[in-house]
Amino acid sequence: MERVTAADYQDIATPADPRISPDGDRVAFLRRQPTDDEEYEATVYLADVAGGDPRRLTLAEGSDAEPRWSPSGDRIAFTSTRGADDDRQQLWVLPVDGGEARRVTDVVGGVSEIAWSPDGERIAFVQSVTAEDREEDRDLSVPAEYEPDEHPDPRVIDRTVYRSDQQFFDGRRSGVYVVDADAAVGGATATDPAEGVERVTDRDADFAAPDWGDADTLYFAEEVGDDPDDSAEIAIRAHDVESGETEHVHTTTGWGAAIAATADGRVAFTHAEPEQVSMQPVDLRVVDRETGAVTDLTGEIDRGLGYEAAPQWGPDDATLYFATPDEGKTALWRVPADGGAAPERFLRPGTVSGATVGGDDGAGPGEVTVAFAASEPDHPGDVFAHDAWSGETTRLTELNADYLAEREIPKPEEIRFESDGTEIQGWVLTPPEFDPDGEGGEEDEEGEEFPLAVEIHGGPHAMWSTAGTMWHEFQTLAARGYVVFWSNPRGSTGYGEAFMQAIERDWGDVTLSDVMAGVEAVAERPYVDETNAFVTGGSFGGFMTAWAVGQTDYFRAAVSQRGVYDLTGFYGSTDGAYKLLEGDFDTVPSEEPGWLWEQSPTGHADEVETPTLLVHSEDDTRTPICTAELYHRILRKNGVDTRFVRYPREGHELSRSGEPGHVVDRIERIVRWFDGYSEHHDAPRALDRPDEEGLSAAEDGDEEGEADES
């Protein structure tokens, strides 16, 4: 049996966005896997709930996303970059039982958030375009001679939030559109492709989340307020596609919105209180368009909705289904839409990355089938179906069966410990072939000891589990001989409102006390060498890694990834995440500049002696690289062992969806940095080794596009 390595990332397939057919018999999903150091293959697959091997539906060309069943179940719409010279997703429609996919759009802004009308005649979608694009109708059909500018020169900014997702908006706003489902680029069924696309919203505002009620009514959300970029207000609109009239239905608040509508005018939506919005749990509510009455459906549970699965109406239009983080797992819930009963948690699988409900028209809670993608401790992700009739859950795929059959995959152990009187949940993963009795071989009668690697999650209002996107990194560290410890300290979601809000105005000390309480509990184990402990984390975890080494010399080395190091610099340079400062700290830099410096890792950087590697993405708009540059310079000036690794072309999602070669390189550099200061590894410091020694890119002889070490 082989041990997991960082380079194994190239061999791992993961599922996403499972969509169950209207009758509940089949599941369409995305299968995603690296093809080389720079790209992934993402294609649509189909699995039968009754069993059998999944089959691929779409070509391995371009990158596919968002498979969506037609109401009749005979077609699947999806977006893809196939046949394109750029990364703009376009809309395609594919007959499920045979035939070629048909391209439906050629629009300048790309296609996302697609939704079929109930009669199957139209498809709504979102694209981001400029006012000039609309004036020239490029948002309806791109002229053959059109060549877009790479970026404005100079770039003129007139918005509070002007970039996100690795790119500048450059005057683009997201709008809602409708296209004839039978249209085709090139005129297969439409004499003029432009006639197939209809502009629903036509002004400089940001719209999102289209969802149909009846066949003529399209609902969507609009960011509103005096400055929509700086507002928590979101208006829900209803658009009559025949008359072209749009009405205001309700205004909610929150950090983004999800909506789901019925034919009789009821709209489910997410809501969070606007005061310090980043600290508020997300509730599920329903507004009746006819009466205006609003019903709060989740006020009785101490869990806020997560991003794992959007709220969805069941086939009976009387039951709503939703997901929440729940103590290290994802919980799936159902609730009567009239609020007549409290939500019921009916399933609590591993780490869910999408769930949908299907069944015959009118099927109630006991008659539906739920499809979901989940990762569990023994695998990085598969597709499952839950039959409400029998209560049984069936695994529909084994995407990594061959890979897993050849690897040693240790299972994590859940632990509970106390910190300041609060119970904290965590996990411990030991190296493969670890002897739980602590009995060593002939040369080690007292049992073997292992170094400790501590991982801290981002967010800060997030939740880790035993699987998910960190599965491969944790397994790689364990395979390298580290005991891996991770936890959900206060501030995490999934443990109630008070738990999440416990870090108000104190990201650093509260979180660190919880993490160190867990470290102390794990370090008491005889097989853990507490004198050889290491720490890493990304985003908020990067903040906490830098905070930890500024407060304690417990760790022999640290790797801080994509972190926030100066809260004032973060406030001015981030995208919409500046609301984290206003919400979590209830302040802005002009009010308490000195105090914010003390709450920042840079305010304590002069105390750092721990060797610290900094890893950052150059196109990160969530935690921009400027604060890492400041922190790195302070460490250099103070003579601390440090190195700055910068990844070009990468944004904040480096560890989850970055270029495969960069994902592998990042994990290898973490391991190499730790190994160089570990007494349990015969390895020199990374600073004393040739720059690329021991890294896959160098072994492959392909150093093009590698990280830049400063």
XYZ file of C-alpha atoms in Angstrom:
710
model
C 0.000 0.000 0.000
C 1.231 3.472 -0.878
C 0.988 6.581 1.239
C -0.789 9.718 0.108
C 1.440 12.393 -1.420
C 0.826 15.970 -2.453
C 1.178 14.980 -6.121
C -1.780 12.604 -5.716
C -3.995 15.656 -6.137
C -3.670 15.087 -9.875
C -5.290 11.628 -9.512
C -8.299 12.588 -7.397
C -11.730 13.189 -8.926
C -14.415 15.098 -7.044
C -18.163 15.458 -7.661
C -20.133 18.680 -7.484
C -23.585 20.148 -8.079
C -25.684 16.943 -8.069
C -29.107 17.522 -9.644
C -31.851 14.950 -9.334
C -34.264 14.444 -12.226
C -37.861 15.636 -11.750
C -39.072 12.052 -11.270
C -36.299 11.284 -8.783
C -34.833 8.419 -10.827
C -31.545 9.862 -12.087
C -28.857 12.249 -10.893
C -26.764 14.533 -13.092
C -23.541 15.798 -11.561
C -20.168 17.298 -12.397
C -17.032 15.196 -12.240
C -13.913 17.328 -11.878
C -10.277 16.212 -12.078
C -6.945 17.812 -13.026
C -5.700 17.102 -16.540
C -2.288 18.716 -16.125
C -0.548 21.327 -13.985
C -2.749 24.140 -15.266
C -6.234 22.845 -16.031
C -9.104 20.631 -14.916
C -11.563 18.520 -16.832
C -15.129 19.156 -15.673
C -17.820 17.098 -17.399
C -21.433 16.159 -16.745
C -22.173 12.585 -15.679
C -25.456 10.743 -15.165
C -26.142 8.147 -12.456
C -29.252 5.981 -12.024
C -30.669 5.951 -8.513
C -31.486 2.251 -9.021
C -27.783 1.465 -9.536
C -25.269 0.849 -12.296
C -22.145 2.619 -13.462
C -22.469 6.376 -14.075
C -22.041 7.456 -17.691
C -20.512 10.593 -19.074
C -22.934 12.879 -20.907
C -20.716 15.695 -22.173
C -17.505 15.870 -24.147
C -14.159 16.282 -22.436
C -13.736 19.660 -24.074
C -13.688 22.915 -22.198
C -15.062 23.117 -18.683
C -18.711 22.337 -17.911
C -20.804 23.629 -15.007
C -24.368 23.896 -13.681
C -26.192 20.834 -15.079
C -29.942 21.541 -14.828
C -32.828 19.231 -15.772
C -35.681 20.454 -17.912
C -39.067 20.125 -16.154
C -39.946 17.197 -18.441
C -36.668 15.455 -17.663
C -35.748 14.888 -21.316
C -33.042 17.577 -21.566
C -30.223 18.944 -19.458
C -29.010 22.513 -19.775
C -25.456 23.284 -18.717
C -22.811 25.937 -19.186
C -19.497 25.260 -20.877
C -16.384 26.880 -22.318
C -16.208 24.273 -25.100
C -15.386 25.749 -28.483
C -14.518 29.130 -26.945
C -11.300 31.100 -27.195
C -11.705 32.405 -23.649
C -13.167 31.322 -20.331
C -16.678 32.695 -20.897
C -19.267 30.039 -20.080
C -22.081 29.746 -22.650
C -25.403 27.929 -22.406
C -25.875 24.489 -23.984
C -28.830 22.084 -24.052
C -28.369 18.306 -24.341
C -30.995 15.594 -25.010
C -30.577 13.087 -22.180
C -31.321 9.939 -24.175
C -29.114 10.641 -27.178
C -28.096 13.384 -29.570
C -25.601 16.217 -29.705
C -25.544 19.161 -27.349
C -26.780 22.415 -28.878
C -25.213 25.774 -28.070
C -27.900 28.285 -27.152
C -25.999 31.523 -26.429
C -23.023 33.550 -27.564
C -23.090 36.433 -25.104
C -20.294 38.726 -24.058
C -20.705 38.327 -20.306
C -20.796 34.548 -20.037
C -23.640 32.543 -18.511
C -24.287 31.489 -14.911
C -27.159 30.831 -12.476
C -29.334 29.111 -15.085
C -32.976 28.199 -14.372
C -35.610 26.481 -16.557
C -39.136 27.862 -16.781
C -41.799 25.378 -15.574
C -43.068 24.784 -19.123
C -39.554 24.066 -20.419
C -39.739 26.800 -23.056
C -37.321 29.326 -21.567
C -34.105 29.403 -19.562
C -33.158 32.319 -17.337
C -29.537 33.166 -16.622
C -27.195 35.858 -15.311
C -24.310 37.543 -17.097
C -22.087 40.517 -16.193
C -21.796 43.243 -18.829
C -21.025 46.912 -19.236
C -23.453 49.652 -20.275
C -21.649 49.758 -23.623
C -22.219 46.009 -24.063
C -25.931 46.604 -23.646
C -25.927 49.567 -26.007
C -24.219 47.478 -28.691
C -26.376 44.380 -27.931
C -23.285 42.293 -27.229
C -25.132 40.912 -24.212
C -27.576 39.334 -26.682
C -25.151 38.130 -29.360
C -21.460 38.865 -29.858
C -20.523 40.135 -33.334
C -18.002 37.937 -35.103
C -15.537 40.824 -35.436
C -15.690 41.838 -31.763
C -12.414 41.699 -29.821
C -12.714 42.675 -26.137
C -10.096 44.815 -24.455
C -8.097 42.970 -21.834
C -8.605 45.805 -19.346
C -9.206 49.541 -19.328
C -6.169 51.795 -19.469
C -6.337 53.714 -17.209
C -8.714 51.875 -14.891
C -11.212 54.364 -13.412
C -13.024 53.320 -10.229
C -16.460 54.693 -9.301
C -17.632 51.945 -6.904
C -17.081 51.046 -3.265
C -16.527 47.397 -4.248
C -14.879 47.154 -7.646
C -13.324 43.675 -7.801
C -13.897 40.096 -6.700
C -13.107 36.544 -7.785
C -9.607 37.425 -9.016
C -10.786 40.186 -11.321
C -11.881 43.793 -11.553
C -15.480 44.519 -12.500
C -14.352 47.187 -15.008
C -17.829 48.677 -15.315
C -19.613 45.331 -15.534
C -22.851 44.690 -13.677
C -24.682 41.397 -13.349
C -28.043 41.282 -15.126
C -30.818 38.753 -15.652
C -31.703 37.390 -19.101
C -34.094 34.888 -20.635
C -33.437 32.757 -23.701
C -35.703 30.548 -25.785
C -34.747 26.969 -24.879
C -35.071 25.987 -28.560
C -32.768 28.738 -29.794
C -29.369 27.898 -31.188
C -26.314 29.924 -32.109
C -26.098 29.758 -35.879
C -29.834 29.733 -36.424
C -30.783 26.068 -35.990
C -34.255 27.062 -34.832
C -34.016 30.862 -34.736
C -33.401 32.942 -37.841
C -31.564 35.507 -35.769
C -29.668 34.232 -32.702
C -30.134 37.621 -31.037
C -33.879 37.027 -31.003
C -33.365 34.044 -28.735
C -32.009 36.155 -25.850
C -34.165 38.670 -24.023
C -32.819 41.301 -21.651
C -34.874 41.286 -18.431
C -32.912 43.869 -16.442
C -31.574 46.899 -18.253
C -29.823 49.252 -15.880
C -26.614 49.665 -13.891
C -27.402 47.540 -10.870
C -26.464 44.036 -9.763
C -29.086 41.311 -10.100
C -28.837 37.636 -9.177
C -30.584 34.387 -8.241
C -33.267 34.056 -10.957
C -35.993 31.508 -10.194
C -39.339 30.881 -11.867
C -42.738 30.845 -10.181
C -45.147 29.996 -12.992
C -44.156 29.885 -16.655
C -44.635 33.646 -17.052
C -43.195 34.906 -13.751
C -39.492 35.187 -13.083
C -38.220 36.211 -9.649
C -34.762 37.570 -8.957
C -32.800 39.557 -6.393
C -31.372 43.062 -6.732
C -28.795 44.751 -4.514
C -30.327 48.057 -3.407
C -29.691 50.932 -0.983
C -28.097 54.360 -1.227
C -24.859 52.602 -2.159
C -25.726 48.971 -3.024
C -22.064 47.951 -2.637
C -22.191 49.146 0.967
C -25.723 48.005 1.777
C -27.149 44.805 3.235
C -30.515 45.413 1.528
C -31.642 43.026 -1.200
C -34.897 43.525 -3.092
C -36.860 40.554 -4.411
C -38.488 41.363 -7.759
C -41.162 39.592 -9.832
C -40.988 40.009 -13.609
C -43.824 39.170 -15.992
C -42.093 37.951 -19.160
C -45.151 38.555 -21.332
C -45.911 42.157 -20.307
C -42.351 43.072 -19.354
C -43.576 44.558 -16.062
C -41.482 44.133 -12.917
C -42.866 44.439 -9.375
C -41.245 44.720 -5.971
C -42.161 41.747 -3.757
C -40.113 42.166 -0.584
C -36.833 43.555 0.721
C -34.617 41.323 2.807
C -31.187 41.896 4.309
C -28.069 39.788 4.384
C -24.743 39.128 2.756
C -26.170 37.870 -0.539
C -29.498 36.122 -1.053
C -30.914 32.841 -2.297
C -34.536 32.606 -3.427
C -36.923 29.811 -4.460
C -40.447 30.436 -5.781
C -43.719 28.568 -6.320
C -46.376 28.983 -9.011
C -48.866 30.477 -6.526
C -46.641 33.390 -5.550
C -44.777 32.227 -2.456
C -41.074 33.019 -2.380
C -38.599 31.461 0.033
C -35.539 33.581 0.740
C -32.573 33.873 3.081
C -32.336 36.628 5.664
C -29.734 37.886 8.126
C -30.143 40.840 10.456
C -28.284 43.870 9.008
C -26.673 45.042 12.255
C -23.118 43.630 12.216
C -24.301 41.373 9.407
C -21.168 39.203 9.313
C -21.944 38.027 12.860
C -25.557 37.080 12.171
C -26.929 33.599 11.420
C -28.795 33.150 8.131
C -32.523 32.356 8.491
C -35.032 30.952 5.997
C -38.242 32.891 5.431
C -41.215 32.825 3.052
C -43.139 35.799 1.709
C -46.606 35.452 0.205
C -46.709 37.778 -2.776
C -50.478 38.197 -2.574
C -50.716 39.125 1.103
C -47.191 40.325 1.833
C -47.110 38.113 4.938
C -43.654 36.850 5.927
C -43.087 33.613 7.853
C -39.818 32.844 9.657
C -39.237 29.091 9.311
C -35.943 28.549 11.142
C -36.186 30.766 14.208
C -36.630 27.703 16.432
C -33.278 26.106 15.547
C -29.917 27.415 16.651
C -28.281 26.880 13.274
C -27.892 29.284 10.397
C -28.163 28.179 6.784
C -24.884 27.354 5.079
C -23.676 27.448 1.495
C -23.716 23.663 1.086
C -27.102 23.601 -0.662
C -29.531 26.357 -1.625
C -33.069 26.240 -0.167
C -35.432 24.265 -2.414
C -39.156 23.580 -2.584
C -40.184 19.935 -2.587
C -42.481 18.486 -5.291
C -45.499 19.191 -3.052
C -44.785 22.959 -2.986
C -45.576 22.727 0.714
C -42.197 21.666 2.097
C -38.869 23.469 1.998
C -35.502 21.725 2.186
C -32.263 23.372 3.279
C -28.835 22.652 4.729
C -26.872 23.890 7.724
C -23.409 23.258 9.134
C -23.873 21.087 12.214
C -21.008 20.152 14.551
C -18.537 18.993 11.941
C -21.081 17.658 9.465
C -23.726 18.978 7.103
C -27.329 18.586 8.212
C -30.213 18.425 5.743
C -33.524 19.751 7.023
C -37.159 19.995 5.916
C -39.846 22.317 7.193
C -43.508 23.021 6.327
C -43.623 26.277 4.412
C -46.577 27.529 6.445
C -44.520 27.381 9.635
C -46.932 24.878 11.147
C -44.115 22.761 12.580
C -40.487 23.169 13.540
C -37.774 22.165 11.040
C -36.865 18.465 11.090
C -33.293 17.316 10.597
C -33.693 14.178 8.496
C -30.156 13.497 7.298
C -26.670 14.266 8.568
C -24.099 12.835 6.161
C -20.466 13.904 5.798
C -19.372 17.169 4.237
C -22.021 17.984 1.638
C -21.254 19.966 -1.521
C -24.721 20.215 -3.027
C -28.121 18.569 -2.517
C -31.395 18.537 -4.471
C -34.827 16.965 -3.968
C -36.899 15.103 -6.562
C -40.015 12.980 -6.891
C -43.386 12.751 -8.569
C -45.607 15.835 -8.571
C -47.032 16.370 -5.094
C -44.522 14.088 -3.349
C -44.294 14.983 0.316
C -41.487 14.591 2.850
C -41.929 10.826 3.106
C -41.945 10.241 -0.645
C -39.027 12.206 -2.071
C -35.529 11.225 -3.106
C -32.627 13.459 -2.109
C -29.413 13.456 -4.132
C -26.281 14.891 -2.611
C -22.511 14.940 -3.046
C -20.502 14.308 0.090
C -16.969 13.682 1.231
C -16.330 11.404 4.191
C -13.222 10.371 6.162
C -12.482 7.420 3.868
C -12.985 9.154 0.515
C -12.687 12.645 -1.017
C -16.179 12.724 -2.553
C -19.000 10.737 -4.136
C -22.681 11.082 -5.076
C -25.434 9.588 -2.897
C -29.208 9.207 -3.001
C -31.469 9.114 0.054
C -34.858 7.412 -0.287
C -37.346 8.953 2.142
C -39.691 5.953 1.785
C -37.184 3.491 3.230
C -34.824 5.890 4.990
C -31.928 4.245 3.137
C -29.003 6.082 1.609
C -27.297 4.585 -1.449
C -23.849 5.422 -2.761
C -24.173 6.002 -6.509
C -20.527 6.525 -7.423
C -17.045 5.404 -6.449
C -15.078 7.989 -8.335
C -11.744 7.173 -6.714
C -12.080 3.433 -6.090
C -8.857 2.484 -7.888
C -6.873 5.255 -6.234
C -8.147 4.477 -2.736
C -7.516 0.752 -3.161
C -3.793 1.486 -3.437
C -3.488 4.030 -0.603
C -3.285 3.859 3.169
C -6.092 6.098 4.430
C -6.086 6.499 8.228
C -9.337 7.609 9.881
C -9.495 10.691 12.113
C -10.580 10.473 15.723
C -13.062 12.982 17.111
C -12.140 14.649 20.383
C -13.940 17.086 22.680
C -12.128 19.429 25.031
C -12.864 22.513 27.112
C -11.617 26.043 26.630
C -12.694 28.802 29.000
C -15.642 26.646 30.039
C -16.811 26.009 26.459
C -16.763 22.597 24.803
C -14.800 22.567 21.539
C -14.873 19.845 18.891
C -11.723 18.722 17.134
C -10.111 15.793 15.367
C -6.807 13.930 15.404
C -5.383 12.112 12.387
C -2.426 9.817 13.004
C 0.104 8.576 10.450
C -0.613 5.356 8.535
C 0.330 2.140 10.367
C 0.220 4.026 13.672
C 0.045 1.647 16.632
C -2.815 2.875 18.900
C -1.313 0.971 21.843
C 1.868 2.980 21.600
C 4.024 -0.105 21.425
C 7.170 0.430 19.400
C 9.480 -2.093 17.811
C 12.645 -3.616 19.204
C 14.564 -0.368 18.842
C 11.847 1.737 20.493
C 10.503 -0.036 23.545
C 8.664 3.031 24.804
C 6.733 3.602 21.581
C 7.256 6.010 18.726
C 6.659 9.735 18.948
C 5.427 11.909 16.106
C 5.581 15.649 15.461
C 2.294 17.587 15.589
C 0.841 19.642 12.717
C -1.925 22.043 13.777
C -4.344 23.326 11.113
C -6.607 26.387 11.652
C -9.597 27.030 9.396
C -10.539 30.216 7.560
C -13.723 32.205 7.698
C -13.634 32.997 10.541
C -17.288 31.900 10.468
C -16.722 28.566 8.774
C -16.656 24.950 9.916
C -14.265 22.081 9.355
C -15.169 18.420 9.326
C -13.373 15.131 8.826
C -13.437 15.480 5.045
C -14.182 18.067 2.379
C -11.619 20.200 0.604
C -8.948 19.572 3.292
C -9.104 15.759 2.989
C -6.074 15.486 0.729
C -3.909 18.001 2.635
C -4.578 16.359 6.004
C -3.872 12.893 4.573
C -0.631 14.150 3.002
C 0.649 15.555 6.301
C -0.261 12.347 8.142
C 1.457 10.241 5.481
C 4.584 12.342 5.966
C 4.632 11.305 9.630
C 2.744 14.109 11.367
C -0.104 13.796 13.837
C -2.602 16.282 12.408
C -4.947 18.213 14.698
C -7.747 20.523 13.619
C -10.773 21.950 15.388
C -13.713 24.314 15.225
C -12.861 27.027 17.762
C -15.344 29.658 18.874
C -16.388 31.807 15.934
C -17.118 28.704 13.844
C -20.568 28.020 12.444
C -22.500 24.864 13.248
C -22.579 25.275 17.029
C -25.132 28.002 17.564
C -25.380 31.759 17.465
C -23.590 32.475 20.757
C -20.674 30.238 19.755
C -20.294 32.046 16.411
C -20.469 35.490 18.012
C -17.972 34.702 20.781
C -15.102 36.279 18.806
C -16.755 39.690 18.514
C -13.983 42.302 18.630
C -11.436 39.570 19.386
C -10.392 37.327 16.528
C -6.999 36.553 17.988
C -7.003 35.744 21.697
C -10.333 33.883 21.862
C -9.526 31.667 18.901
C -5.956 31.062 20.042
C -7.087 30.032 23.518
C -9.377 27.414 21.951
C -6.746 26.135 19.534
C -4.093 25.897 22.243
C -6.489 24.127 24.597
C -6.877 21.484 21.909
C -3.142 21.367 21.288
C -2.565 20.818 25.008
C -5.082 17.953 25.071
C -3.498 16.262 22.060
C 0.074 16.871 23.239
C -0.643 14.886 26.407
C -0.831 11.721 24.335
C 2.331 9.626 24.659
C 2.881 9.357 20.914
C 2.868 13.141 20.362
C 6.152 15.032 20.669
C 4.978 18.403 21.960
C 8.457 19.853 21.459
C 7.972 19.389 17.724
C 4.725 21.211 16.961
C 3.930 23.148 13.796
C 1.050 25.364 12.721
C -0.587 26.434 9.458
C -3.839 27.850 8.120
C -5.274 29.883 5.262
C -7.273 33.125 5.093
C -8.502 33.672 8.662
C -6.347 30.632 9.428
C -3.424 32.621 8.026
C -4.351 35.512 10.312
C -4.407 33.080 13.248
C -1.112 31.440 12.302
C 0.578 34.845 12.285
C -1.242 35.821 15.473
C -0.111 32.610 17.192
C 3.599 33.063 16.456
C 3.341 36.657 17.701
C 1.916 35.440 21.035
C 3.786 32.183 21.728
C 7.015 30.418 20.815
C 5.367 26.993 21.235
C 5.616 26.114 17.536
C 8.916 25.202 15.891
C 7.774 26.537 12.508
C 4.704 28.016 10.847
C 3.208 28.407 7.381
C 0.760 31.277 7.025
C -1.359 31.137 3.861
C -3.420 33.870 2.172
C -3.690 35.620 5.511
C -4.903 38.967 6.810
C -2.003 40.605 8.628
C -3.070 44.228 9.013
C -6.781 44.876 9.562
C -6.630 48.470 8.364
C -4.864 47.470 5.155
C -7.362 44.648 4.709
C -10.297 47.049 5.121
C -9.054 49.253 2.316
C -7.878 46.606 -0.144
C -10.332 43.698 0.104
C -13.521 43.220 -1.886
C -16.895 43.139 -0.087
C -15.246 41.332 2.827
C -14.494 44.694 4.454
C -17.890 44.089 6.054
C -16.121 41.533 8.265
C -14.327 44.390 9.991
C -17.501 46.434 10.433
C -19.452 43.389 11.598
C -17.039 41.313 13.653
C -15.159 44.256 15.179
C -18.004 46.803 15.079
C -15.624 49.546 14.018
C -13.765 51.136 11.110
C -10.105 52.237 10.916
C -10.868 55.942 11.300
C -12.537 55.300 14.656
C -9.957 53.053 16.359
C -6.740 52.947 14.308
C -4.440 52.171 17.233
C -6.694 49.462 18.619
C -6.993 47.778 15.207
C -3.206 47.734 14.949
C -3.077 45.887 18.272
C -5.677 43.403 16.950
C -3.525 42.724 13.872
C -0.646 40.233 13.541
C 1.581 43.056 12.260
C 1.100 44.802 15.608
C 2.930 41.908 17.248
C 5.336 40.963 14.454
C 8.310 42.309 16.408
C 7.738 39.488 18.915
C 7.988 36.718 16.295
C 10.935 34.333 16.464
C 9.236 31.297 14.910
C 10.437 30.414 11.386
C 7.472 31.457 9.228
C 6.769 30.725 5.583
C 4.287 33.071 3.880
C 2.183 31.729 0.997
C -0.049 34.063 -0.998
C -1.911 34.421 -4.293
C -1.060 37.459 -6.388
C -4.619 37.941 -7.687
C -6.328 37.445 -4.332
C -9.034 40.093 -3.968
C -10.416 38.669 -0.721
C -7.194 38.909 1.296
C -5.003 41.068 -0.958
C -1.286 40.403 -0.933
C -0.341 43.891 0.303
C -0.731 43.030 3.996
C 1.408 39.908 3.510
C 4.095 42.087 1.955
C 4.068 44.288 5.059
C 4.275 41.327 7.421
C 7.047 39.680 5.410
C 9.139 42.846 5.430
C 8.869 43.130 9.217
C 9.978 39.519 9.650
C 12.907 40.068 7.276
C 13.967 43.235 9.089
C 13.902 41.344 12.366
C 16.041 38.468 11.093
C 13.328 35.799 11.370
C 13.692 32.701 9.189
C 11.118 33.466 6.520
C 10.309 33.078 2.850
C 7.559 34.615 0.735
C 5.999 32.348 -1.926
C 3.704 34.141 -4.379
C 1.486 32.307 -6.851
C 0.731 34.160 -10.099
C -2.720 33.862 -11.710
C -4.218 32.627 -8.427
C -6.943 34.088 -6.251
C -8.319 33.281 -2.831
C -9.424 29.779 -3.871
C -5.861 28.559 -4.444
C -6.121 25.596 -2.072
C -9.509 24.501 -3.429
C -9.488 25.243 -7.139
C -6.139 26.734 -8.056
C -4.079 25.461 -10.952
C -3.332 21.806 -10.100
C 0.407 22.358 -10.234
C 0.097 25.214 -7.756
C -2.114 23.180 -5.414
C 0.497 20.425 -5.327
C 3.381 22.868 -4.971
C 1.692 24.623 -2.039
C 1.255 21.409 -0.041
C 4.789 20.264 -0.820
C 6.192 23.578 0.389
C 4.245 23.318 3.659
C 5.648 19.844 4.269
C 9.171 20.867 3.246
C 9.105 23.883 5.578
C 7.924 21.779 8.530
C 10.383 18.951 7.782
C 13.308 21.359 7.878
C 12.641 22.234 11.536
C 11.442 18.809 12.673
C 13.701 16.588 14.740
C 11.823 13.610 13.326
C 12.792 14.280 9.714
C 16.288 14.136 8.303
C 15.869 17.214 6.151
C 17.699 20.554 5.956
C 15.845 23.824 6.278
C 14.007 24.834 3.114
C 16.169 27.978 3.197
C 19.284 25.800 2.907
C 18.041 23.661 0.022
C 18.097 24.463 -3.691
C 14.955 26.414 -4.503
C 13.090 23.573 -6.233
C 14.621 20.549 -4.524
C 11.973 17.992 -3.571
C 9.169 19.700 -5.479
C 7.179 17.935 -8.170
C 7.550 20.731 -10.708
C 11.323 20.417 -10.616
C 11.174 16.624 -10.804
C 9.011 16.863 -13.915
C 11.446 19.296 -15.462
C 8.686 21.847 -15.882
C 9.343 25.010 -13.945
C 7.269 27.318 -16.120
C 4.637 29.196 -14.162
C 5.971 28.134 -10.767
C 5.574 30.137 -7.633
C 7.766 33.179 -7.203
C 9.893 33.057 -4.065
C 10.737 36.444 -2.639
